[in-house]
CSV table of C-alpha atoms and ligand atoms in Angstrom, one decimal:
chain,number,residue,atom,x,y,z
A,1,UNK,CA,135.6,96.2,83.0
A,2,UNK,CA,135.2,92.1,84.1
A,3,UNK,CA,132.1,92.1,86.0
A,4,UNK,CA,130.5,89.5,88.0
A,5,UNK,CA,127.2,88.9,89.5
A,6,UNK,CA,126.3,86.2,91.5
A,7,UNK,CA,123.4,85.9,90.9
A,8,UNK,CA,120.8,84.8,88.3
A,9,UNK,CA,117.2,86.1,88.8
A,10,UNK,CA,116.0,88.8,87.5
A,11,UNK,CA,117.8,91.4,90.0
A,12,UNK,CA,121.8,89.7,88.5
A,13,UNK,CA,119.9,90.1,85.1
A,14,UNK,CA,118.4,93.4,84.6
A,15,UNK,CA,121.8,94.7,86.2
A,16,UNK,CA,123.9,92.9,83.9
A,17,UNK,CA,121.5,94.4,81.0
A,18,UNK,CA,121.5,97.7,82.1
A,19,UNK,CA,125.8,98.4,82.4
A,20,UNK,CA,126.0,97.1,78.9
A,21,UNK,CA,123.5,99.4,77.8
A,22,UNK,CA,124.2,102.5,80.3
A,23,UNK,CA,126.7,105.8,79.0
A,24,UNK,CA,130.2,104.6,80.0
A,25,UNK,CA,133.5,105.2,78.2
A,26,UNK,CA,135.4,101.5,79.0
A,27,UNK,CA,134.5,98.3,78.0
A,28,UNK,CA,132.6,95.5,80.0
A,29,UNK,CA,132.3,91.9,80.0
A,30,UNK,CA,130.1,90.6,82.2
A,31,UNK,CA,130.0,87.0,83.8
A,32,UNK,CA,126.7,85.9,85.4
A,33,UNK,CA,126.3,82.8,88.2
A,34,UNK,CA,124.0,81.0,90.1
A,35,UNK,CA,123.9,77.9,92.4
A,36,UNK,CA,121.1,76.4,90.6
A,37,UNK,CA,121.3,75.0,87.4
A,38,UNK,CA,118.7,77.2,85.8
A,39,UNK,CA,118.3,81.1,85.1
A,40,UNK,CA,115.8,83.5,86.4
A,41,UNK,CA,115.7,82.9,90.4
A,42,UNK,CA,112.4,83.2,91.9
A,43,UNK,CA,110.6,84.0,88.5
A,44,UNK,CA,110.4,80.4,87.7
A,45,UNK,CA,110.9,79.1,91.6
A,46,UNK,CA,108.7,81.7,93.0
A,47,UNK,CA,105.7,83.2,90.7
A,48,UNK,CA,103.1,80.9,90.6
A,49,UNK,CA,102.3,78.1,87.8
A,50,UNK,CA,99.3,79.0,86.9
A,51,UNK,CA,100.6,82.6,86.3
A,52,UNK,CA,101.6,82.0,83.0
A,53,UNK,CA,101.8,85.9,82.1
A,54,UNK,CA,104.1,86.9,85.0
A,55,UNK,CA,106.6,83.7,84.2
A,56,UNK,CA,106.3,85.4,80.3
A,57,UNK,CA,109.1,87.6,82.2
A,58,UNK,CA,111.4,84.9,81.3
A,59,UNK,CA,111.3,85.4,77.6
A,60,UNK,CA,112.5,88.8,78.1
A,61,UNK,CA,115.0,87.4,80.2
A,62,UNK,CA,115.9,84.7,77.8
A,63,UNK,CA,116.3,87.6,75.5
A,64,UNK,CA,119.0,89.6,77.5
A,65,UNK,CA,121.3,86.1,78.0
A,66,UNK,CA,120.8,84.8,74.8
A,67,UNK,CA,121.9,87.9,73.0
A,68,UNK,CA,125.7,86.2,74.0
A,69,UNK,CA,127.2,89.0,75.4
A,70,UNK,CA,126.8,88.2,79.3
A,71,UNK,CA,128.1,84.6,80.0
A,72,UNK,CA,126.2,82.7,82.2
A,73,UNK,CA,127.7,79.9,84.5
A,74,UNK,CA,124.7,77.7,86.3
A,75,UNK,CA,125.7,75.6,89.2
A,76,UNK,CA,128.4,77.4,90.9
A,77,UNK,CA,128.2,78.4,94.1
A,78,UNK,CA,129.2,82.0,96.1
A,79,UNK,CA,131.1,81.0,98.9
A,80,UNK,CA,132.2,77.4,98.4
A,81,UNK,CA,131.8,76.5,93.9
A,82,UNK,CA,134.6,80.3,94.1
A,83,UNK,CA,134.9,82.4,97.2
A,84,UNK,CA,135.7,86.3,97.3
A,85,UNK,CA,139.2,86.4,97.5
A,86,UNK,CA,138.2,84.2,93.9
A,87,UNK,CA,136.6,86.8,92.7
A,88,UNK,CA,138.9,89.8,94.2
A,89,UNK,CA,141.6,88.2,91.4
A,90,UNK,CA,139.5,87.7,88.4
A,91,UNK,CA,136.9,90.5,88.8
A,92,UNK,CA,137.3,94.5,88.9
A,93,UNK,CA,133.8,94.3,90.8
A,94,UNK,CA,130.6,91.6,92.2
A,95,UNK,CA,127.3,92.7,92.2
A,96,UNK,CA,125.5,90.6,94.4
A,97,UNK,CA,122.1,90.0,93.9
A,98,UNK,CA,121.7,86.8,95.8
A,99,UNK,CA,117.3,87.1,96.7
A,100,UNK,CA,115.5,85.6,99.5
A,101,UNK,CA,114.9,82.2,99.5
A,102,UNK,CA,113.3,81.1,103.2
A,103,UNK,CA,110.7,82.2,105.1
A,104,UNK,CA,111.3,85.1,107.6
A,105,UNK,CA,110.7,83.8,111.6
A,106,UNK,CA,107.4,83.6,113.1
A,107,UNK,CA,107.8,83.4,117.2
A,108,UNK,CA,104.6,81.9,118.7
A,109,UNK,CA,104.1,78.8,120.3
A,110,UNK,CA,103.4,75.4,118.4
A,111,UNK,CA,105.2,76.8,115.4
A,112,UNK,CA,107.7,73.5,114.9
A,113,UNK,CA,104.3,71.0,115.5
A,114,UNK,CA,104.4,68.3,113.0
A,115,UNK,CA,101.8,70.1,110.1
A,116,UNK,CA,103.2,73.4,110.9
A,117,UNK,CA,105.2,74.8,107.3
A,118,UNK,CA,106.6,77.9,105.6
A,119,UNK,CA,105.4,78.9,102.9
A,120,UNK,CA,108.7,79.4,101.1
A,121,UNK,CA,109.2,75.7,101.5
A,122,UNK,CA,105.8,74.5,99.9
A,123,UNK,CA,106.3,77.1,97.0
A,124,UNK,CA,109.9,75.4,96.3
A,125,UNK,CA,108.1,71.8,96.1
A,126,UNK,CA,105.1,73.0,93.7
A,127,UNK,CA,108.1,75.2,92.0
A,128,UNK,CA,110.4,72.4,91.6
A,129,UNK,CA,113.1,73.5,93.1
A,130,UNK,CA,116.1,70.4,93.1
A,131,UNK,CA,117.8,71.4,96.5
A,132,UNK,CA,114.2,70.7,97.9
A,133,UNK,CA,111.9,67.9,99.1
A,134,UNK,CA,109.8,66.0,96.2
A,135,UNK,CA,107.2,65.5,98.3
A,136,UNK,CA,104.9,67.5,100.7
A,137,UNK,CA,102.3,66.0,103.6
A,138,UNK,CA,99.0,66.5,101.9
A,139,UNK,CA,96.8,65.1,104.8
A,140,UNK,CA,94.8,68.3,106.0
A,141,UNK,CA,91.4,69.0,105.2
A,142,UNK,CA,91.4,72.5,107.2
A,143,UNK,CA,94.5,74.3,106.3
A,144,UNK,CA,95.0,77.8,108.0
A,145,UNK,CA,97.4,80.1,105.6
A,146,UNK,CA,98.7,83.1,107.7
A,147,UNK,CA,100.0,86.5,106.5
A,148,UNK,CA,97.6,89.2,103.9
A,149,UNK,CA,100.3,89.5,101.2
A,150,UNK,CA,100.0,87.9,97.6
A,151,UNK,CA,102.5,84.4,98.7
A,152,UNK,CA,99.8,83.4,101.1
A,153,UNK,CA,97.4,83.9,98.7
A,154,UNK,CA,99.1,82.1,96.3
A,155,UNK,CA,99.5,79.4,98.8
A,156,UNK,CA,95.9,79.3,99.6
A,157,UNK,CA,94.4,79.3,96.3
A,158,UNK,CA,97.2,76.5,95.1
A,159,UNK,CA,95.7,74.3,98.0
A,160,UNK,CA,92.2,74.9,97.0
A,161,UNK,CA,92.3,74.9,93.5
A,162,UNK,CA,91.5,72.0,91.2
A,163,UNK,CA,94.4,70.5,90.3
A,164,UNK,CA,93.2,70.1,87.1
A,165,UNK,CA,93.6,73.3,86.1
A,166,UNK,CA,97.6,73.3,86.9
A,167,UNK,CA,97.2,70.2,83.9
A,168,UNK,CA,98.4,73.0,81.6
A,169,UNK,CA,101.7,75.0,83.4
A,170,UNK,CA,104.6,73.5,84.0
A,171,UNK,CA,104.5,71.7,87.0
A,172,UNK,CA,105.9,68.2,87.5
A,173,UNK,CA,104.3,64.9,87.5
A,174,UNK,CA,104.5,64.4,91.4
A,175,UNK,CA,103.7,67.9,92.7
A,176,UNK,CA,99.9,67.4,90.5
A,177,UNK,CA,99.5,63.6,91.6
A,178,UNK,CA,100.5,64.8,95.1
A,179,UNK,CA,97.1,68.1,95.3
A,180,UNK,CA,95.3,65.8,93.6
A,181,UNK,CA,95.4,63.6,96.1
A,182,UNK,CA,95.1,66.2,99.0
A,183,UNK,CA,91.7,66.0,100.8
A,184,UNK,CA,91.4,69.8,101.4
A,185,UNK,CA,88.2,71.6,102.0
A,186,UNK,CA,88.9,74.5,103.5
A,187,UNK,CA,91.2,76.6,103.3
A,188,UNK,CA,91.5,79.4,106.1
A,189,UNK,CA,94.0,82.9,105.4
A,190,UNK,CA,94.3,84.9,108.3
A,191,UNK,CA,95.9,88.7,108.4
A,192,UNK,CA,95.4,90.8,111.1
A,193,UNK,CA,94.9,94.4,109.7
A,194,UNK,CA,91.4,94.9,107.6
A,195,UNK,CA,90.4,94.8,104.4
A,196,UNK,CA,91.3,98.5,103.8
A,197,UNK,CA,95.2,97.2,105.1
A,198,UNK,CA,96.0,94.4,103.3
A,199,UNK,CA,99.7,93.7,101.2
A,200,UNK,CA,97.3,91.2,98.8
A,201,UNK,CA,97.5,93.4,94.9
A,202,UNK,CA,94.0,94.0,93.2
A,203,UNK,CA,94.8,91.4,90.7
A,204,UNK,CA,95.8,88.9,92.4
A,205,UNK,CA,92.6,89.7,94.9
A,206,UNK,CA,90.0,89.4,92.4
A,207,UNK,CA,91.5,86.0,91.3
A,208,UNK,CA,91.2,84.2,94.7
A,209,UNK,CA,87.8,85.4,95.4
A,210,UNK,CA,87.1,83.8,91.8
A,211,UNK,CA,88.7,79.9,91.8
A,212,UNK,CA,86.7,77.6,90.2
A,213,UNK,CA,85.4,75.2,91.8
A,214,UNK,CA,85.5,77.3,95.4
A,215,UNK,CA,82.9,79.4,96.8
A,216,UNK,CA,85.1,82.6,98.8
A,217,UNK,CA,83.2,83.3,102.3
A,218,UNK,CA,84.4,86.8,103.5
A,219,UNK,CA,82.2,87.7,106.9
A,220,UNK,CA,80.7,90.5,108.0
A,221,UNK,CA,82.5,91.4,111.8
A,222,UNK,CA,86.0,91.9,109.6
A,223,UNK,CA,84.2,94.6,107.4
A,224,UNK,CA,85.7,98.1,110.3
A,225,UNK,CA,86.6,101.5,108.4
A,226,UNK,CA,88.1,104.1,110.6
A,227,UNK,CA,89.4,107.0,109.9
A,228,UNK,CA,92.8,106.0,108.3
A,229,UNK,CA,91.6,103.3,106.9
A,230,UNK,CA,88.6,106.1,105.1
A,231,UNK,CA,91.6,108.4,104.1
A,232,UNK,CA,93.7,105.2,102.4
A,233,UNK,CA,90.2,104.4,100.7
A,234,UNK,CA,89.7,107.7,99.4
A,235,UNK,CA,93.2,108.5,98.3
A,236,UNK,CA,94.6,105.0,96.8
A,237,UNK,CA,93.2,103.6,94.2
A,238,UNK,CA,94.5,100.1,94.8
A,239,UNK,CA,93.0,99.9,98.4
A,240,UNK,CA,89.6,101.8,96.8
A,241,UNK,CA,89.7,99.0,94.3
A,242,UNK,CA,91.3,95.8,96.7
A,243,UNK,CA,88.0,97.3,99.4
A,244,UNK,CA,85.6,97.1,96.5
A,245,UNK,CA,86.2,93.8,95.9
A,246,UNK,CA,86.1,91.9,99.4
A,247,UNK,CA,82.5,94.0,99.3
A,248,UNK,CA,81.3,92.4,96.4
A,249,UNK,CA,81.7,89.0,97.4
A,250,UNK,CA,80.7,90.2,101.5
A,251,UNK,CA,77.1,88.3,101.3
A,252,UNK,CA,77.2,86.8,98.4
A,253,UNK,CA,75.8,82.6,97.8
A,254,UNK,CA,77.4,80.1,97.9
A,255,UNK,CA,77.5,77.6,95.0
A,256,UNK,CA,77.5,74.5,97.4
A,257,UNK,CA,81.1,74.1,95.6
A,258,UNK,CA,82.9,71.1,97.9
A,259,UNK,CA,85.8,73.3,98.8
A,260,UNK,CA,85.7,77.0,100.4
A,261,UNK,CA,88.6,79.8,100.9
A,262,UNK,CA,87.8,82.0,104.1
A,263,UNK,CA,89.1,85.0,103.6
A,264,UNK,CA,89.9,86.5,107.9
A,265,UNK,CA,90.5,90.1,109.0
A,266,UNK,CA,91.4,91.1,111.8
A,267,UNK,CA,92.8,88.1,113.5
A,268,UNK,CA,96.3,87.7,115.1
A,269,UNK,CA,98.0,84.8,115.2
A,270,UNK,CA,99.0,83.5,118.7
A,271,UNK,CA,99.2,79.9,118.9
A,272,UNK,CA,100.1,77.5,116.6
A,273,UNK,CA,97.7,73.8,118.7
A,274,UNK,CA,99.4,70.4,119.0
A,275,UNK,CA,98.1,67.3,120.1
A,276,UNK,CA,100.8,64.0,120.1
A,277,UNK,CA,102.7,66.9,118.4
A,278,UNK,CA,100.4,67.3,115.7
A,279,UNK,CA,98.6,70.8,114.3
A,280,UNK,CA,95.4,70.6,115.4
A,281,UNK,CA,93.9,73.8,115.2
A,282,UNK,CA,95.1,77.8,115.6
A,283,UNK,CA,94.5,80.4,118.2
A,284,UNK,CA,94.3,83.5,117.3
A,285,UNK,CA,93.4,87.0,119.0
A,286,UNK,CA,91.1,89.5,117.1
A,287,UNK,CA,92.7,93.2,116.6
A,288,UNK,CA,90.3,96.1,116.5
A,289,UNK,CA,91.3,99.6,114.1
A,290,UNK,CA,93.7,101.8,116.2
A,291,UNK,CA,91.7,105.1,114.9
A,292,UNK,CA,94.9,106.0,112.5
A,293,UNK,CA,94.2,101.9,109.9
A,294,UNK,CA,96.8,100.4,112.6
A,295,UNK,CA,95.8,98.0,115.4
A,296,UNK,CA,96.0,97.3,118.3
A,297,UNK,CA,94.6,93.9,120.1
A,298,UNK,CA,91.4,93.0,121.9
A,299,UNK,CA,92.5,89.9,123.8
A,300,UNK,CA,89.7,88.1,122.3
A,301,UNK,CA,90.9,84.9,121.3
A,302,UNK,CA,89.0,82.3,119.0
A,303,UNK,CA,90.3,78.4,118.2
A,304,UNK,CA,90.2,76.7,114.4
A,305,UNK,CA,90.7,73.7,113.9
A,306,UNK,CA,93.1,72.6,111.6
A,307,UNK,CA,95.3,70.2,110.4
A,308,UNK,CA,97.8,72.0,108.9
A,309,UNK,CA,98.7,76.1,109.0
A,310,UNK,CA,101.0,77.5,106.0
A,311,UNK,CA,103.3,80.7,107.4
A,312,UNK,CA,103.1,83.0,104.8
A,313,UNK,CA,105.0,86.1,106.9
A,314,UNK,CA,107.3,87.0,104.3
A,315,UNK,CA,111.2,85.7,103.2
A,316,UNK,CA,114.8,86.6,104.6
A,317,UNK,CA,117.5,87.2,103.4
A,318,UNK,CA,120.3,85.0,103.7
A,319,UNK,CA,123.9,85.7,104.9
A,320,UNK,CA,127.1,85.3,102.5
A,321,UNK,CA,130.0,84.0,103.2
A,322,UNK,CA,132.5,87.3,104.1
A,323,UNK,CA,129.6,90.1,103.3
A,324,UNK,CA,128.8,92.4,105.7
A,325,UNK,CA,124.9,91.6,106.8
A,326,UNK,CA,122.1,92.9,108.2
A,327,UNK,CA,120.4,91.0,109.8
A,328,UNK,CA,117.6,92.3,111.4
A,329,UNK,CA,116.7,93.0,107.9
A,330,UNK,CA,118.2,89.6,105.9
A,331,UNK,CA,119.7,92.0,103.2
A,332,UNK,CA,123.3,92.8,102.4
A,333,UNK,CA,124.6,96.1,104.3
A,334,UNK,CA,124.9,98.8,101.7
A,335,UNK,CA,124.0,102.2,100.5
A,336,UNK,CA,121.9,102.2,96.7
A,337,UNK,CA,124.1,99.3,96.1
A,338,UNK,CA,127.3,100.0,98.0
A,339,UNK,CA,128.0,97.3,100.1
A,340,UNK,CA,129.3,99.1,103.5
A,341,UNK,CA,131.7,97.9,106.6
A,342,UNK,CA,131.1,97.7,110.0
A,343,UNK,CA,131.5,101.4,110.1
A,344,UNK,CA,129.2,102.4,107.1
A,345,UNK,CA,132.4,102.9,104.8
A,346,UNK,CA,131.7,100.8,101.5
A,347,UNK,CA,133.9,98.5,100.5
A,348,UNK,CA,135.6,99.6,97.0
A,349,UNK,CA,134.6,97.0,93.9
A,350,UNK,CA,131.7,94.9,96.4
A,351,UNK,CA,128.1,96.2,95.4
A,352,UNK,CA,124.1,94.1,96.3
A,353,UNK,CA,120.9,95.1,94.0
A,354,UNK,CA,117.4,93.6,94.5
A,355,UNK,CA,115.5,91.5,96.8
A,356,UNK,CA,119.2,91.3,98.4
A,357,UNK,CA,119.7,94.4,98.3
A,358,UNK,CA,116.2,95.9,99.2
A,359,UNK,CA,114.8,92.9,102.0
A,360,UNK,CA,111.8,90.2,100.4
A,361,UNK,CA,109.3,92.8,99.5
A,362,UNK,CA,107.9,94.1,95.9
A,363,UNK,CA,107.4,93.1,92.6
A,364,UNK,CA,109.6,91.8,89.5
A,365,UNK,CA,109.8,94.8,87.6
A,366,UNK,CA,110.8,96.9,90.8
A,367,UNK,CA,114.3,94.8,90.9
A,368,UNK,CA,114.9,96.8,87.1
A,369,UNK,CA,114.9,100.2,89.5
A,370,UNK,CA,117.2,98.6,91.8
A,371,UNK,CA,119.6,97.8,89.7
A,372,UNK,CA,119.3,101.5,87.5
A,373,UNK,CA,120.7,102.9,91.2
A,374,UNK,CA,123.8,100.1,91.8
A,375,UNK,CA,124.8,100.5,88.4
A,376,UNK,CA,124.9,103.5,88.4
A,377,UNK,CA,127.5,103.4,91.8
A,378,UNK,CA,129.4,100.8,90.4
A,379,UNK,CA,130.2,102.8,86.9
A,380,UNK,CA,131.1,105.9,89.7
A,381,UNK,CA,133.0,104.2,91.0
A,382,UNK,CA,135.8,103.4,88.5
A,383,UNK,CA,139.1,104.5,90.3
A,384,UNK,CA,138.1,101.8,93.4
A,385,UNK,CA,137.7,98.7,91.9
A,386,UNK,CA,140.4,96.4,92.5
A,387,UNK,CA,143.0,95.7,89.9
A,388,UNK,CA,142.3,91.4,88.8
A,389,UNK,CA,145.7,89.3,88.7
A,390,UNK,CA,144.4,87.2,86.3
A,391,UNK,CA,141.6,89.2,84.1
A,392,UNK,CA,141.7,87.0,80.7
A,393,UNK,CA,138.1,85.6,80.1
A,394,UNK,CA,139.7,81.9,80.4
A,395,UNK,CA,141.7,82.2,83.8
A,396,UNK,CA,137.9,81.9,85.5
A,397,UNK,CA,137.1,78.9,83.2
A,398,UNK,CA,140.5,77.1,84.2
A,399,UNK,CA,139.1,77.9,88.2
A,400,UNK,CA,136.4,76.3,88.1
A,401,UNK,CA,137.7,73.3,86.0
A,402,UNK,CA,140.7,73.0,88.3
A,403,UNK,CA,138.3,73.1,91.3
A,404,UNK,CA,136.1,70.4,89.2
A,405,UNK,CA,133.1,72.4,89.9
A,406,UNK,CA,131.1,71.0,86.9
A,407,UNK,CA,129.3,74.1,86.1
A,408,UNK,CA,126.9,74.5,83.2
A,409,UNK,CA,126.9,77.5,79.9
A,410,UNK,CA,124.0,79.2,78.2
A,411,UNK,CA,124.6,76.4,75.2
A,412,UNK,CA,124.3,73.7,78.0
A,413,UNK,CA,121.0,75.0,79.6
A,414,UNK,CA,119.6,75.6,76.1
A,415,UNK,CA,119.4,71.8,76.1
A,416,UNK,CA,117.8,71.6,80.0
A,417,UNK,CA,115.4,74.2,78.0
A,418,UNK,CA,115.0,72.1,74.7
A,419,UNK,CA,114.7,69.3,77.0
A,420,UNK,CA,111.6,70.3,79.1
A,421,UNK,CA,109.4,71.2,76.3
A,422,UNK,CA,109.7,67.9,74.6
A,423,UNK,CA,108.8,66.3,78.1
A,424,UNK,CA,105.8,68.9,77.9
A,425,UNK,CA,105.1,68.3,74.8
A,426,UNK,CA,104.6,64.9,74.5
A,427,UNK,CA,102.3,65.6,77.2
A,428,UNK,CA,100.5,68.4,75.4
A,429,UNK,CA,101.7,70.5,78.0
A,430,UNK,CA,104.4,73.9,77.5
A,431,UNK,CA,107.2,72.6,79.4
A,432,UNK,CA,107.4,70.1,82.4
A,433,UNK,CA,110.1,71.2,84.2
A,434,UNK,CA,112.8,69.0,85.4
A,435,UNK,CA,113.8,69.2,89.1
A,436,UNK,CA,116.6,66.7,89.9
A,437,UNK,CA,120.1,67.8,90.0
A,438,UNK,CA,121.4,65.0,88.0
A,439,UNK,CA,118.3,65.9,85.0
A,440,UNK,CA,120.4,69.0,85.0
A,441,UNK,CA,123.3,67.7,84.7
A,442,UNK,CA,122.1,64.4,82.3
A,443,UNK,CA,120.1,66.9,79.6
A,444,UNK,CA,122.7,69.5,79.8
A,445,UNK,CA,125.7,67.3,78.6
A,446,UNK,CA,124.9,63.6,77.5
A,447,UNK,CA,121.3,62.6,76.0
A,448,UNK,CA,118.6,62.8,78.5
A,449,UNK,CA,116.6,60.0,78.7
A,450,UNK,CA,112.7,60.4,80.6
B,1,FAD,C1,105.8,82.5,96.3
B,1,FAD,C2,106.2,84.0,95.3
B,1,FAD,C3,105.7,84.5,94.4
B,1,FAD,C4,106.5,85.2,93.5
B,1,FAD,N1,105.8,86.1,92.3
B,1,FAD,C5,105.1,87.5,91.9
B,1,FAD,C6,104.6,87.2,91.1
B,1,FAD,O1,103.5,87.2,90.3
B,1,FAD,N2,104.8,88.3,90.0
B,1,FAD,C7,106.2,90.0,90.5
B,1,FAD,O2,106.1,90.4,90.1
B,1,FAD,N3,106.5,89.3,91.5
B,1,FAD,C8,106.4,88.2,92.3
B,1,FAD,N4,107.2,87.5,93.5
B,1,FAD,C9,108.2,88.1,94.1
B,1,FAD,C10,109.5,88.5,92.4
B,1,FAD,O3,110.1,87.5,93.0
B,1,FAD,C11,111.3,89.1,93.5
B,1,FAD,O4,110.6,90.7,93.0
B,1,FAD,C12,112.0,88.8,92.7
B,1,FAD,O5,112.1,87.7,91.7
B,1,FAD,C13,113.3,89.4,93.3
B,1,FAD,O6,115.1,89.2,92.4
B,1,FAD,P1,115.8,88.8,93.0
B,1,FAD,O7,117.0,88.9,91.5
B,1,FAD,O8,116.7,89.9,93.9
B,1,FAD,O9,116.2,87.5,93.8
B,1,FAD,P2,116.0,85.4,93.2
B,1,FAD,O10,114.5,86.1,92.1
B,1,FAD,O11,116.1,85.3,94.5
B,1,FAD,O12,117.1,86.0,92.2
B,1,FAD,C14,118.1,85.5,93.2
B,1,FAD,C15,118.9,84.0,92.5
B,1,FAD,O13,120.5,84.8,93.0
B,1,FAD,C16,120.7,82.6,93.0
B,1,FAD,N5,121.0,82.5,94.6
B,1,FAD,C17,121.0,82.8,95.8
B,1,FAD,N6,122.6,82.6,97.0
B,1,FAD,C18,123.4,82.4,95.3
B,1,FAD,C19,124.6,81.4,95.9
B,1,FAD,N7,125.6,81.7,97.6
B,1,FAD,N8,125.6,81.9,94.4
B,1,FAD,C20,125.2,81.8,93.8
B,1,FAD,N9,124.0,81.8,93.6
B,1,FAD,C21,123.2,82.3,94.3
B,1,FAD,C22,119.4,81.8,93.4
B,1,FAD,O14,119.2,80.7,93.0
B,1,FAD,C23,118.4,83.3,92.5
B,1,FAD,O15,118.4,82.4,91.0
B,1,FAD,C24,106.9,86.5,94.2
B,1,FAD,C25,108.4,85.6,95.0
B,1,FAD,C26,107.5,85.0,96.1
B,1,FAD,C27,108.8,84.6,96.7
């Protein structure tokens, strides 16, 4: 079998690894494509730089790709550099694992104001994504972060943290300098529901409550529990730990630190306020519990003075050319990974896995179980695979060359990797990320000079 996988994030890499290790009665050779000149998807370009344990998952993904039985083609974009028809001519099947890169939309007034940002854009800046602007406007003293998931905590933490504490990470110099010059004093995180309904995970919440040089503040009025909340606290260990963490800092003495992280609950964003096109505040509506751990609006509104608003309400997948897309959920239309046509029938040869299959929720580990399910379908569907006319491994290389696609393979990635480590070593850091695509290509094919 010749298998193409589009998207070299954890989902794509796990899928490749799993089919190689799976019980099957055919040989398989795999080509893994990514539009970026680097593998690892959101583990490299989403996970916060100050989470080295999670970033460490890259080590396990590296070992899979370094074995030599999966070919990596970086800098190749599905839809332009390679099309569905070309995949059909060269492979028996394709798995799309293209993840998610943009923010879900929030439809409230004022969202277009200068100073209203999507969290994904900010993450792309601090995690050095090559396709996003290199400068970030950090002028606000008071900032609102909307959302009660881990990405909201990442954004709030990176904004509030002492930049010196990020120096041990792989952030580029311009990110460090930008954060160093930031005048921020107060970061307000707003969630629609209560302490027993947050979507954080316990470790991330505990970390946010104990940032060096930052006072974390919660408000008494936000500690409300109904029968539904109590049931969650009694039956769900994670909920109990998080409620205990929040109760633990309730009423704690402030240290007088120069920065504060405020965690507000039962606050639904209503309008981003502005003057002369710039954000000047946020209006929220207070909510209250409905008895079953849901919330209803109360009609009571409040305004907070902030000069920037970060919307961390979730990511959203992007449609791929020629592939059925569920616009409501931002995923490829599929059943267990089999891509479905408009009548709900499986389309032979086309599969999906990871966030683009399931939606942008869940941890890296979940993409492994996703991949298992998809791979089982691929193997089971052997009789309906495509029959490619150009199935030799070299054919795809010739095609990309004939289209002048400047792709890079695993050996070139290793050179980039070594360059980033050398840049880091010069400053006694483990790595400093390259950012510009030109720099990647320079490091891959020539001798990169910092
Ligand atoms: C800000 C943030 C922080 C996170 N922190 C954590 C954490 O601390 N711990 C944790 O467990 N999980 C975390 N996650 C979740 C984790 O990143 C995801 O579960 C996981 O990355 C999803 O894997 P994936 O392979 O489906 O998608 P992705 O990781 O998004 O990989 C998709 C890949 O497809 C490529 N691609 C997209 N379109 C194309 C195309 N047209 N052609 C070619 N290639 C394409 C992309 O470049 C990318 O490399 C975080 C997520 C975010 C957004």
